Amino acid sequence: QVQLVESGGGLVQAGGSLRLSCAASGRTFSNYAVGWFRQAPGKEREFVAAISWSGSSTEYADSVKGRFTISRDNAKNTVDLQMSSLKPEDTDVYYCSATKRRYYAKNVTPDYWGQGTQVTVSS
């Protein structure tokens, strides 16, 4: 069993930066692909970024490419999402997820989810 806890959300002005962190429990976390998703009220959860078990492979949604960077530290069981050049449309609840696979796959529903952290970008 893996438990995920997100942190680092908050209020930031447009153009600013935030760093989200996902802390995981469980020895097997280092074998899992990890993804960040976001969701606004009344909307579907959408993919933001993902990283493979070793960190060698990353994927990003087109809307965040060049602005967001995902990274992981398996020794610490953490995955971070560095967000820069933030826009008001990045305002959402951000969720960390883990999948019992070494590489992220779009057609595979993650096995574990965190509780989410709110990111608000003011204009």
JSON list of C-alpha atoms in Angstrom, two decimals:
[
{"chain": "A", "resi": 1, "resn": "GLN", "atom": "CA", "xyz": [0.00, 0.00, 0.00]},
{"chain": "A", "resi": 2, "resn": "VAL", "atom": "CA", "xyz": [1.21, 3.49, -0.88]},
{"chain": "A", "resi": 3, "resn": "GLN", "atom": "CA", "xyz": [0.01, 6.72, 0.69]},
{"chain": "A", "resi": 4, "resn": "LEU", "atom": "CA", "xyz": [0.63, 10.03, -1.03]},
{"chain": "A", "resi": 5, "resn": "VAL", "atom": "CA", "xyz": [0.64, 13.47, 0.58]},
{"chain": "A", "resi": 6, "resn": "GLU", "atom": "CA", "xyz": [0.94, 16.64, -1.47]},
{"chain": "A", "resi": 7, "resn": "SER", "atom": "CA", "xyz": [2.26, 19.95, -0.19]},
{"chain": "A", "resi": 8, "resn": "GLY", "atom": "CA", "xyz": [3.43, 23.28, -1.51]},
{"chain": "A", "resi": 9, "resn": "GLY", "atom": "CA", "xyz": [0.23, 24.70, -2.90]},
{"chain": "A", "resi": 10, "resn": "GLY", "atom": "CA", "xyz": [-0.82, 28.27, -2.29]},
{"chain": "A", "resi": 11, "resn": "LEU", "atom": "CA", "xyz": [-1.60, 31.65, -3.77]},
{"chain": "A", "resi": 12, "resn": "VAL", "atom": "CA", "xyz": [0.79, 33.21, -6.26]},
{"chain": "A", "resi": 13, "resn": "GLN", "atom": "CA", "xyz": [0.65, 36.05, -8.76]},
{"chain": "A", "resi": 14, "resn": "ALA", "atom": "CA", "xyz": [0.69, 35.40, -12.47]},
{"chain": "A", "resi": 15, "resn": "GLY", "atom": "CA", "xyz": [4.23, 34.91, -13.67]},
{"chain": "A", "resi": 16, "resn": "GLY", "atom": "CA", "xyz": [5.32, 33.53, -10.34]},
{"chain": "A", "resi": 17, "resn": "SER", "atom": "CA", "xyz": [6.51, 30.08, -9.32]},
{"chain": "A", "resi": 18, "resn": "LEU", "atom": "CA", "xyz": [5.50, 27.32, -6.93]},
{"chain": "A", "resi": 19, "resn": "ARG", "atom": "CA", "xyz": [7.01, 23.97, -6.11]},
{"chain": "A", "resi": 20, "resn": "LEU", "atom": "CA", "xyz": [4.68, 21.13, -5.25]},
{"chain": "A", "resi": 21, "resn": "SER", "atom": "CA", "xyz": [5.93, 18.08, -3.46]},
{"chain": "A", "resi": 22, "resn": "CYS", "atom": "CA", "xyz": [4.46, 14.60, -3.17]},
{"chain": "A", "resi": 23, "resn": "ALA", "atom": "CA", "xyz": [5.71, 12.51, -0.27]},
{"chain": "A", "resi": 24, "resn": "ALA", "atom": "CA", "xyz": [5.04, 8.79, -0.38]},
{"chain": "A", "resi": 25, "resn": "SER", "atom": "CA", "xyz": [5.05, 5.98, 2.12]},
{"chain": "A", "resi": 26, "resn": "GLY", "atom": "CA", "xyz": [5.80, 2.41, 1.12]},
{"chain": "A", "resi": 27, "resn": "ARG", "atom": "CA", "xyz": [8.94, 0.64, 0.02]},
{"chain": "A", "resi": 28, "resn": "THR", "atom": "CA", "xyz": [7.64, -0.05, -3.48]},
{"chain": "A", "resi": 29, "resn": "PHE", "atom": "CA", "xyz": [7.11, 3.60, -4.42]},
{"chain": "A", "resi": 30, "resn": "SER", "atom": "CA", "xyz": [10.46, 3.76, -6.17]},
{"chain": "A", "resi": 31, "resn": "ASN", "atom": "CA", "xyz": [9.21, 1.13, -8.65]},
{"chain": "A", "resi": 32, "resn": "TYR", "atom": "CA", "xyz": [6.14, 3.14, -9.66]},
{"chain": "A", "resi": 33, "resn": "ALA", "atom": "CA", "xyz": [5.51, 5.80, -12.26]},
{"chain": "A", "resi": 34, "resn": "VAL", "atom": "CA", "xyz": [4.20, 8.99, -10.71]},
{"chain": "A", "resi": 35, "resn": "GLY", "atom": "CA", "xyz": [1.92, 11.57, -12.23]},
{"chain": "A", "resi": 36, "resn": "TRP", "atom": "CA", "xyz": [0.53, 14.97, -11.38]},
{"chain": "A", "resi": 37, "resn": "PHE", "atom": "CA", "xyz": [-3.03, 15.79, -12.36]},
{"chain": "A", "resi": 38, "resn": "ARG", "atom": "CA", "xyz": [-5.22, 18.81, -11.75]},
{"chain": "A", "resi": 39, "resn": "GLN", "atom": "CA", "xyz": [-8.91, 19.43, -11.47]},
{"chain": "A", "resi": 40, "resn": "ALA", "atom": "CA", "xyz": [-11.15, 22.46, -11.29]},
{"chain": "A", "resi": 41, "resn": "PRO", "atom": "CA", "xyz": [-14.65, 22.31, -9.78]},
{"chain": "A", "resi": 42, "resn": "GLY", "atom": "CA", "xyz": [-17.11, 20.79, -12.22]},
{"chain": "A", "resi": 43, "resn": "LYS", "atom": "CA", "xyz": [-14.40, 19.71, -14.63]},
{"chain": "A", "resi": 44, "resn": "GLU", "atom": "CA", "xyz": [-12.67, 16.43, -15.34]},
{"chain": "A", "resi": 45, "resn": "ARG", "atom": "CA", "xyz": [-9.31, 15.70, -13.82]},
{"chain": "A", "resi": 46, "resn": "GLU", "atom": "CA", "xyz": [-6.60, 16.37, -16.38]},
{"chain": "A", "resi": 47, "resn": "PHE", "atom": "CA", "xyz": [-3.08, 15.12, -16.80]},
{"chain": "A", "resi": 48, "resn": "VAL", "atom": "CA", "xyz": [-0.24, 17.55, -16.07]},
{"chain": "A", "resi": 49, "resn": "ALA", "atom": "CA", "xyz": [3.03, 15.62, -15.94]},
{"chain": "A", "resi": 50, "resn": "ALA", "atom": "CA", "xyz": [4.44, 12.17, -15.26]},
{"chain": "A", "resi": 51, "resn": "ILE", "atom": "CA", "xyz": [7.78, 10.60, -14.49]},
{"chain": "A", "resi": 52, "resn": "SER", "atom": "CA", "xyz": [9.00, 7.03, -14.78]},
{"chain": "A", "resi": 53, "resn": "TRP", "atom": "CA", "xyz": [10.20, 4.93, -11.88]},
{"chain": "A", "resi": 54, "resn": "SER", "atom": "CA", "xyz": [13.85, 5.90, -12.36]},
{"chain": "A", "resi": 55, "resn": "GLY", "atom": "CA", "xyz": [13.23, 9.46, -13.46]},
{"chain": "A", "resi": 56, "resn": "SER", "atom": "CA", "xyz": [14.71, 8.79, -16.89]},
{"chain": "A", "resi": 57, "resn": "SER", "atom": "CA", "xyz": [11.46, 9.47, -18.72]},
{"chain": "A", "resi": 58, "resn": "THR", "atom": "CA", "xyz": [9.07, 12.39, -18.32]},
{"chain": "A", "resi": 59, "resn": "GLU", "atom": "CA", "xyz": [5.89, 13.54, -20.05]},
{"chain": "A", "resi": 60, "resn": "TYR", "atom": "CA", "xyz": [4.02, 16.82, -19.96]},
{"chain": "A", "resi": 61, "resn": "ALA", "atom": "CA", "xyz": [0.70, 18.17, -21.07]},
{"chain": "A", "resi": 62, "resn": "ASP", "atom": "CA", "xyz": [1.09, 20.63, -23.92]},
{"chain": "A", "resi": 63, "resn": "SER", "atom": "CA", "xyz": [-0.35, 23.38, -21.74]},
{"chain": "A", "resi": 64, "resn": "VAL", "atom": "CA", "xyz": [2.55, 23.18, -19.27]},
{"chain": "A", "resi": 65, "resn": "LYS", "atom": "CA", "xyz": [5.51, 22.21, -21.45]},
{"chain": "A", "resi": 66, "resn": "GLY", "atom": "CA", "xyz": [8.43, 24.53, -20.93]},
{"chain": "A", "resi": 67, "resn": "ARG", "atom": "CA", "xyz": [6.94, 25.91, -17.71]},
{"chain": "A", "resi": 68, "resn": "PHE", "atom": "CA", "xyz": [6.64, 22.89, -15.41]},
{"chain": "A", "resi": 69, "resn": "THR", "atom": "CA", "xyz": [9.32, 20.36, -14.48]},
{"chain": "A", "resi": 70, "resn": "ILE", "atom": "CA", "xyz": [8.72, 17.05, -12.74]},
{"chain": "A", "resi": 71, "resn": "SER", "atom": "CA", "xyz": [11.47, 15.31, -10.80]},
{"chain": "A", "resi": 72, "resn": "ARG", "atom": "CA", "xyz": [11.84, 12.58, -8.21]},
{"chain": "A", "resi": 73, "resn": "ASP", "atom": "CA", "xyz": [14.16, 11.50, -5.42]},
{"chain": "A", "resi": 74, "resn": "ASN", "atom": "CA", "xyz": [13.65, 7.81, -4.74]},
{"chain": "A", "resi": 75, "resn": "ALA", "atom": "CA", "xyz": [15.95, 7.91, -1.73]},
{"chain": "A", "resi": 76, "resn": "LYS", "atom": "CA", "xyz": [13.51, 10.32, -0.10]},
{"chain": "A", "resi": 77, "resn": "ASN", "atom": "CA", "xyz": [10.34, 8.88, -1.67]},
{"chain": "A", "resi": 78, "resn": "THR", "atom": "CA", "xyz": [9.37, 12.25, -3.10]},
{"chain": "A", "resi": 79, "resn": "VAL", "atom": "CA", "xyz": [8.26, 13.62, -6.45]},
{"chain": "A", "resi": 80, "resn": "ASP", "atom": "CA", "xyz": [8.27, 17.36, -7.07]},
{"chain": "A", "resi": 81, "resn": "LEU", "atom": "CA", "xyz": [6.55, 19.55, -9.61]},
{"chain": "A", "resi": 82, "resn": "GLN", "atom": "CA", "xyz": [8.33, 22.85, -10.20]},
{"chain": "A", "resi": 83, "resn": "MET", "atom": "CA", "xyz": [5.87, 25.30, -11.74]},
{"chain": "A", "resi": 84, "resn": "SER", "atom": "CA", "xyz": [7.08, 28.54, -13.31]},
{"chain": "A", "resi": 85, "resn": "SER", "atom": "CA", "xyz": [5.53, 31.32, -15.37]},
{"chain": "A", "resi": 86, "resn": "LEU", "atom": "CA", "xyz": [2.23, 30.49, -13.76]},
{"chain": "A", "resi": 87, "resn": "LYS", "atom": "CA", "xyz": [-0.98, 31.65, -15.39]},
{"chain": "A", "resi": 88, "resn": "PRO", "atom": "CA", "xyz": [-4.45, 32.19, -13.92]},
{"chain": "A", "resi": 89, "resn": "GLU", "atom": "CA", "xyz": [-5.64, 29.18, -15.92]},
{"chain": "A", "resi": 90, "resn": "ASP", "atom": "CA", "xyz": [-3.25, 27.00, -13.88]},
{"chain": "A", "resi": 91, "resn": "THR", "atom": "CA", "xyz": [-5.53, 27.53, -10.89]},
{"chain": "A", "resi": 92, "resn": "ASP", "atom": "CA", "xyz": [-6.73, 24.10, -9.80]},
{"chain": "A", "resi": 93, "resn": "VAL", "atom": "CA", "xyz": [-6.43, 21.43, -7.17]},
{"chain": "A", "resi": 94, "resn": "TYR", "atom": "CA", "xyz": [-3.31, 19.44, -7.97]},
{"chain": "A", "resi": 95, "resn": "TYR", "atom": "CA", "xyz": [-3.17, 15.71, -7.26]},
{"chain": "A", "resi": 96, "resn": "CYS", "atom": "CA", "xyz": [-0.24, 13.34, -7.06]},
{"chain": "A", "resi": 97, "resn": "SER", "atom": "CA", "xyz": [-0.77, 9.80, -8.28]},
{"chain": "A", "resi": 98, "resn": "ALA", "atom": "CA", "xyz": [1.20, 6.56, -8.43]},
{"chain": "A", "resi": 99, "resn": "THR", "atom": "CA", "xyz": [0.75, 3.69, -10.86]},
{"chain": "A", "resi": 100, "resn": "LYS", "atom": "CA", "xyz": [1.99, 0.13, -10.37]},
{"chain": "A", "resi": 101, "resn": "ARG", "atom": "CA", "xyz": [3.99, 0.39, -13.55]},
{"chain": "A", "resi": 102, "resn": "ARG", "atom": "CA", "xyz": [7.50, 1.63, -14.23]},
{"chain": "A", "resi": 103, "resn": "TYR", "atom": "CA", "xyz": [6.40, 3.92, -17.03]},
{"chain": "A", "resi": 104, "resn": "TYR", "atom": "CA", "xyz": [3.34, 6.17, -17.28]},
{"chain": "A", "resi": 105, "resn": "ALA", "atom": "CA", "xyz": [0.64, 5.13, -19.73]},
{"chain": "A", "resi": 106, "resn": "LYS", "atom": "CA", "xyz": [-2.29, 7.38, -20.63]},
{"chain": "A", "resi": 107, "resn": "ASN", "atom": "CA", "xyz": [-4.79, 4.54, -20.77]},
{"chain": "A", "resi": 108, "resn": "VAL", "atom": "CA", "xyz": [-3.96, 3.24, -17.30]},
{"chain": "A", "resi": 109, "resn": "THR", "atom": "CA", "xyz": [-5.79, 4.63, -14.29]},
{"chain": "A", "resi": 110, "resn": "PRO", "atom": "CA", "xyz": [-3.41, 5.35, -11.40]},
{"chain": "A", "resi": 111, "resn": "ASP", "atom": "CA", "xyz": [-3.62, 3.01, -8.44]},
{"chain": "A", "resi": 112, "resn": "TYR", "atom": "CA", "xyz": [-3.05, 5.61, -5.72]},
{"chain": "A", "resi": 113, "resn": "TRP", "atom": "CA", "xyz": [-4.01, 9.25, -5.24]},
{"chain": "A", "resi": 114, "resn": "GLY", "atom": "CA", "xyz": [-3.16, 11.95, -2.80]},
{"chain": "A", "resi": 115, "resn": "GLN", "atom": "CA", "xyz": [-5.70, 14.27, -1.24]},
{"chain": "A", "resi": 116, "resn": "GLY", "atom": "CA", "xyz": [-4.75, 17.24, -3.42]},
{"chain": "A", "resi": 117, "resn": "THR", "atom": "CA", "xyz": [-3.31, 20.68, -2.86]},
{"chain": "A", "resi": 118, "resn": "GLN", "atom": "CA", "xyz": [-4.84, 23.95, -4.02]},
{"chain": "A", "resi": 119, "resn": "VAL", "atom": "CA", "xyz": [-2.94, 26.22, -6.39]},
{"chain": "A", "resi": 120, "resn": "THR", "atom": "CA", "xyz": [-4.39, 29.66, -7.04]},
{"chain": "A", "resi": 121, "resn": "VAL", "atom": "CA", "xyz": [-2.83, 32.05, -9.53]},
{"chain": "A", "resi": 122, "resn": "SER", "atom": "CA", "xyz": [-4.06, 35.62, -9.39]},
{"chain": "A", "resi": 123, "resn": "SER", "atom": "CA", "xyz": [-4.00, 37.92, -12.39]}
]
